[in-house]
Coordinates of C-alpha atoms in Angstrom, one line a residue:
Chain K
K1 CA 167.1 -172.5 -97.1
A2 CA 167.9 -171.2 -100.2
G3 CA 171.5 -170.8 -101.7
V4 CA 173.1 -168.0 -104.0
T5 CA 170.8 -167.2 -106.9
Q6 CA 172.5 -166.1 -110.3
T7 CA 171.1 -164.4 -112.9
P8 CA 171.0 -164.9 -115.9
R9 CA 172.7 -168.1 -116.3
Y10 CA 173.3 -167.8 -119.7
L11 CA 174.4 -163.7 -121.6
I12 CA 175.5 -163.5 -125.1
K13 CA 176.6 -159.9 -126.6
T14 CA 178.6 -158.4 -128.4
R15 CA 181.8 -156.2 -128.3
G16 CA 181.2 -153.2 -126.3
Q17 CA 178.3 -153.7 -125.2
Q18 CA 178.0 -153.6 -121.9
V19 CA 176.1 -156.5 -119.1
T20 CA 174.9 -156.1 -115.8
L21 CA 174.8 -159.3 -113.6
S22 CA 172.7 -160.3 -111.2
C23 CA 173.8 -162.7 -107.6
S24 CA 171.0 -163.1 -104.4
P25 CA 173.1 -164.2 -101.7
I26 CA 171.5 -166.2 -99.0
S27 CA 169.6 -164.5 -96.5
G28 CA 171.2 -163.3 -93.4
H29 CA 174.4 -163.3 -95.5
R30 CA 175.7 -159.4 -96.3
S31 CA 179.1 -160.6 -98.2
V32 CA 179.3 -161.1 -101.7
S33 CA 182.2 -161.9 -103.7
W34 CA 182.6 -162.1 -107.9
Y35 CA 184.9 -164.4 -109.3
Q36 CA 185.9 -164.9 -113.4
Q37 CA 186.4 -168.3 -114.1
T38 CA 188.4 -169.0 -117.3
P39 CA 189.6 -172.0 -118.9
G40 CA 193.8 -170.2 -119.1
Q41 CA 193.4 -167.9 -115.8
G42 CA 191.4 -170.3 -113.9
L43 CA 189.8 -168.6 -110.7
Q44 CA 190.4 -165.0 -110.1
F45 CA 188.8 -162.7 -107.8
L46 CA 186.7 -159.5 -109.2
F47 CA 186.0 -157.9 -105.9
E48 CA 183.5 -158.4 -102.8
Y49 CA 181.1 -156.1 -100.8
F50 CA 179.9 -156.1 -97.5
S51 CA 176.7 -154.4 -96.6
E52 CA 176.7 -151.9 -99.7
T53 CA 180.2 -151.0 -99.2
Q54 CA 183.1 -152.5 -101.6
R55 CA 186.0 -153.9 -99.1
N56 CA 187.9 -155.3 -101.8
K57 CA 188.8 -155.4 -105.3
G58 CA 191.6 -157.5 -107.5
N59 CA 193.5 -156.4 -110.2
F60 CA 190.7 -156.1 -112.8
P61 CA 190.6 -152.7 -114.8
G62 CA 188.2 -150.1 -114.2
R63 CA 185.8 -151.8 -116.7
F64 CA 184.5 -154.2 -114.4
S65 CA 182.3 -152.6 -111.3
G66 CA 179.6 -153.8 -108.7
R67 CA 177.2 -152.8 -106.0
Q68 CA 175.8 -153.9 -103.7
F69 CA 171.6 -153.0 -102.2
S70 CA 170.6 -152.8 -99.2
N71 CA 169.1 -156.3 -99.1
S72 CA 172.9 -157.5 -99.7
R73 CA 171.4 -158.1 -103.5
S74 CA 174.5 -157.9 -105.1
E75 CA 175.2 -156.5 -109.6
M76 CA 178.5 -156.7 -111.5
N77 CA 179.0 -154.5 -114.1
V78 CA 180.8 -154.9 -117.3
S79 CA 181.1 -151.5 -119.5
T80 CA 182.9 -151.4 -123.3
L81 CA 182.8 -155.6 -123.6
E82 CA 185.8 -157.4 -124.7
L83 CA 186.0 -161.0 -126.2
G84 CA 188.4 -161.8 -123.7
D85 CA 185.8 -161.1 -121.1
S86 CA 184.1 -164.7 -122.2
A87 CA 183.5 -166.6 -119.1
L88 CA 182.0 -167.9 -116.2
Y89 CA 181.3 -165.3 -113.5
L90 CA 180.6 -166.7 -110.3
C91 CA 179.2 -165.2 -107.3
A92 CA 179.8 -166.1 -103.3
S93 CA 178.0 -165.4 -100.5
S94 CA 178.9 -165.8 -96.5
L95 CA 178.7 -164.4 -93.1
T96 CA 181.3 -161.8 -92.8
G97 CA 183.8 -162.2 -95.6
Q98 CA 186.5 -163.8 -93.2
G99 CA 188.3 -166.0 -91.6
K100 CA 186.9 -169.3 -91.6
G101 CA 183.9 -169.1 -92.7
E102 CA 182.2 -171.2 -96.1
A103 CA 182.3 -169.1 -98.9
F104 CA 178.6 -169.7 -101.1
F105 CA 178.7 -170.0 -104.0
G106 CA 176.3 -169.7 -107.2
Q107 CA 175.9 -171.4 -110.4
G108 CA 177.9 -168.5 -112.5
T109 CA 175.8 -166.8 -115.1
R110 CA 177.9 -168.0 -118.3
L111 CA 179.0 -164.7 -120.5
T112 CA 180.1 -165.1 -123.7
V113 CA 181.7 -162.2 -125.6
V114 CA 181.0 -161.8 -129.8
Chain G
A1 CA 201.1 -162.0 -102.7
Q2 CA 199.5 -165.6 -102.3
T3 CA 200.4 -168.5 -104.7
V4 CA 198.5 -171.4 -104.8
T5 CA 199.8 -174.4 -107.1
Q6 CA 197.6 -177.8 -107.8
S7 CA 200.1 -179.4 -110.0
Q8 CA 197.7 -182.3 -111.3
P9 CA 195.2 -180.9 -113.8
E10 CA 193.8 -184.3 -114.4
M11 CA 194.1 -187.4 -112.2
S12 CA 192.0 -190.6 -112.0
V13 CA 190.2 -193.5 -109.3
Q14 CA 188.8 -196.5 -109.4
E15 CA 185.4 -197.2 -107.5
A16 CA 186.0 -197.4 -104.1
E17 CA 190.1 -196.6 -103.7
T18 CA 191.7 -194.2 -102.5
V19 CA 193.4 -191.3 -104.5
T20 CA 195.6 -188.0 -102.8
L21 CA 194.9 -184.8 -104.9
S22 CA 198.2 -182.5 -104.4
C23 CA 198.2 -178.8 -103.1
T24 CA 201.1 -175.9 -102.7
Y25 CA 200.4 -172.9 -101.5
D26 CA 202.9 -169.6 -100.5
T27 CA 202.6 -166.9 -98.0
S28 CA 204.5 -165.0 -95.6
E29 CA 201.4 -165.3 -93.1
S30 CA 201.2 -167.0 -90.2
D31 CA 197.4 -167.3 -89.9
Y32 CA 195.5 -168.6 -92.5
Y33 CA 192.8 -170.8 -93.9
L34 CA 193.0 -173.4 -96.3
F35 CA 189.6 -175.1 -98.0
W36 CA 189.2 -177.6 -101.4
Y37 CA 186.3 -176.8 -103.7
K38 CA 184.4 -179.3 -105.6
Q39 CA 183.1 -177.7 -108.9
P40 CA 180.9 -180.8 -110.0
P41 CA 179.9 -180.0 -114.0
S42 CA 176.7 -178.2 -113.0
R43 CA 179.3 -175.8 -111.7
Q44 CA 178.6 -174.9 -108.8
M45 CA 181.1 -175.0 -106.2
I46 CA 181.2 -176.8 -103.1
L47 CA 182.6 -176.5 -100.2
V48 CA 184.5 -180.1 -99.3
I49 CA 186.7 -179.8 -96.0
R50 CA 188.7 -176.8 -94.7
Q51 CA 191.5 -176.6 -92.2
E52 CA 192.8 -173.7 -90.2
A53 CA 196.5 -172.6 -90.7
Y54 CA 197.0 -172.3 -86.6
K55 CA 195.3 -176.4 -86.1
Q56 CA 197.9 -178.9 -86.4
Q57 CA 195.3 -180.8 -86.8
N58 CA 194.2 -182.4 -89.9
A59 CA 191.1 -181.8 -91.0
T60 CA 188.2 -184.9 -91.3
E61 CA 184.8 -185.2 -93.4
N62 CA 183.9 -188.2 -93.7
R63 CA 185.4 -189.5 -96.3
F64 CA 187.7 -186.6 -97.2
S65 CA 190.4 -185.6 -95.1
V66 CA 193.4 -183.7 -95.9
N67 CA 197.1 -183.3 -94.6
F68 CA 198.4 -179.8 -93.9
Q69 CA 202.0 -179.7 -93.5
K70 CA 202.4 -176.4 -92.4
A71 CA 206.1 -176.4 -92.8
A72 CA 206.3 -177.4 -96.6
K73 CA 203.7 -175.7 -97.2
S74 CA 201.8 -178.6 -98.7
F75 CA 198.3 -179.4 -98.4
S76 CA 196.5 -182.9 -99.8
L77 CA 193.0 -184.0 -99.9
K78 CA 192.5 -187.4 -99.6
I79 CA 189.4 -189.4 -100.9
S80 CA 188.8 -192.6 -99.2
D81 CA 186.5 -195.5 -101.0
S82 CA 185.4 -192.8 -103.7
Q83 CA 182.5 -193.2 -105.1
L84 CA 180.7 -192.0 -108.6
G85 CA 179.5 -188.5 -107.6
D86 CA 183.4 -188.1 -106.8
A87 CA 184.1 -186.8 -110.5
A88 CA 184.5 -183.0 -110.5
M89 CA 187.4 -180.4 -110.5
Y90 CA 188.7 -180.2 -107.0
F91 CA 190.9 -176.3 -106.4
C92 CA 192.5 -176.1 -103.8
A93 CA 192.1 -172.3 -102.1
Y94 CA 193.9 -170.1 -99.5
R95 CA 192.3 -167.1 -98.0
N96 CA 194.2 -164.6 -95.2
A97 CA 192.9 -164.8 -92.0
G98 CA 193.1 -160.7 -91.8
G99 CA 194.1 -157.9 -92.8
T100 CA 192.7 -157.3 -96.2
S101 CA 191.8 -160.1 -97.8
Y102 CA 187.7 -159.9 -96.7
G103 CA 185.7 -162.4 -99.7
K104 CA 189.1 -162.9 -101.2
L105 CA 189.5 -167.2 -102.1
T106 CA 192.9 -167.5 -103.8
F107 CA 192.4 -170.7 -105.8
G108 CA 195.0 -173.3 -107.4
Q109 CA 194.7 -174.6 -111.0
G110 CA 192.6 -177.0 -110.6
T111 CA 193.0 -180.9 -110.8
I112 CA 189.9 -182.5 -112.8
L113 CA 189.1 -186.1 -111.0
T114 CA 187.5 -189.0 -113.2
V115 CA 186.4 -192.0 -110.8
H116 CA 186.0 -195.2 -113.0
P117 CA 183.3 -197.8 -112.3

């Protein structure tokens, strides 16, 4: 079956702009989580959505937001981009988002803010 | 809050030999799950192995095995018969069993593994 698909793969934006990233989970998976990966901070949890509801969020400013659609596809939005938002953004899908269940990751979106 | 520490930024191993990657974690929870993920240059994270905290038996998956020491909060990964395709960044990750930890994995800083032919 198809894996987790993230689009676009690469993105270059200017400071102050906003950006929307997309994640299509594995069919049947209802949980989608987002992570930011940077060389300095490593992998940090942004938020998780399940059945269109945000169930959990990490310590990121309100400029970072997301949503999930009825088909489980998720989008992540960053407004008023800062240079420090340059990172690899990964999404992960799983059946329930809990327990020992495997989280399947996409290949990520590389965001560069100039 | 839970933390995960990988004290080895880089490791190297000769092809066909064995290497052990270290991971320690800190938590006040008694029920949780631990994972090792691999991230090759293609960037896609792949699950290598997982361990349930309430199981004393160490998990194994083919050439990969763990040494889980719950009291010491240690979770190391052993790779036997290393192959060139094992070269990647390896991340140790933690997830609470319940509560409000939905979708959240806490990752260590990663260990870059180089495999020499």
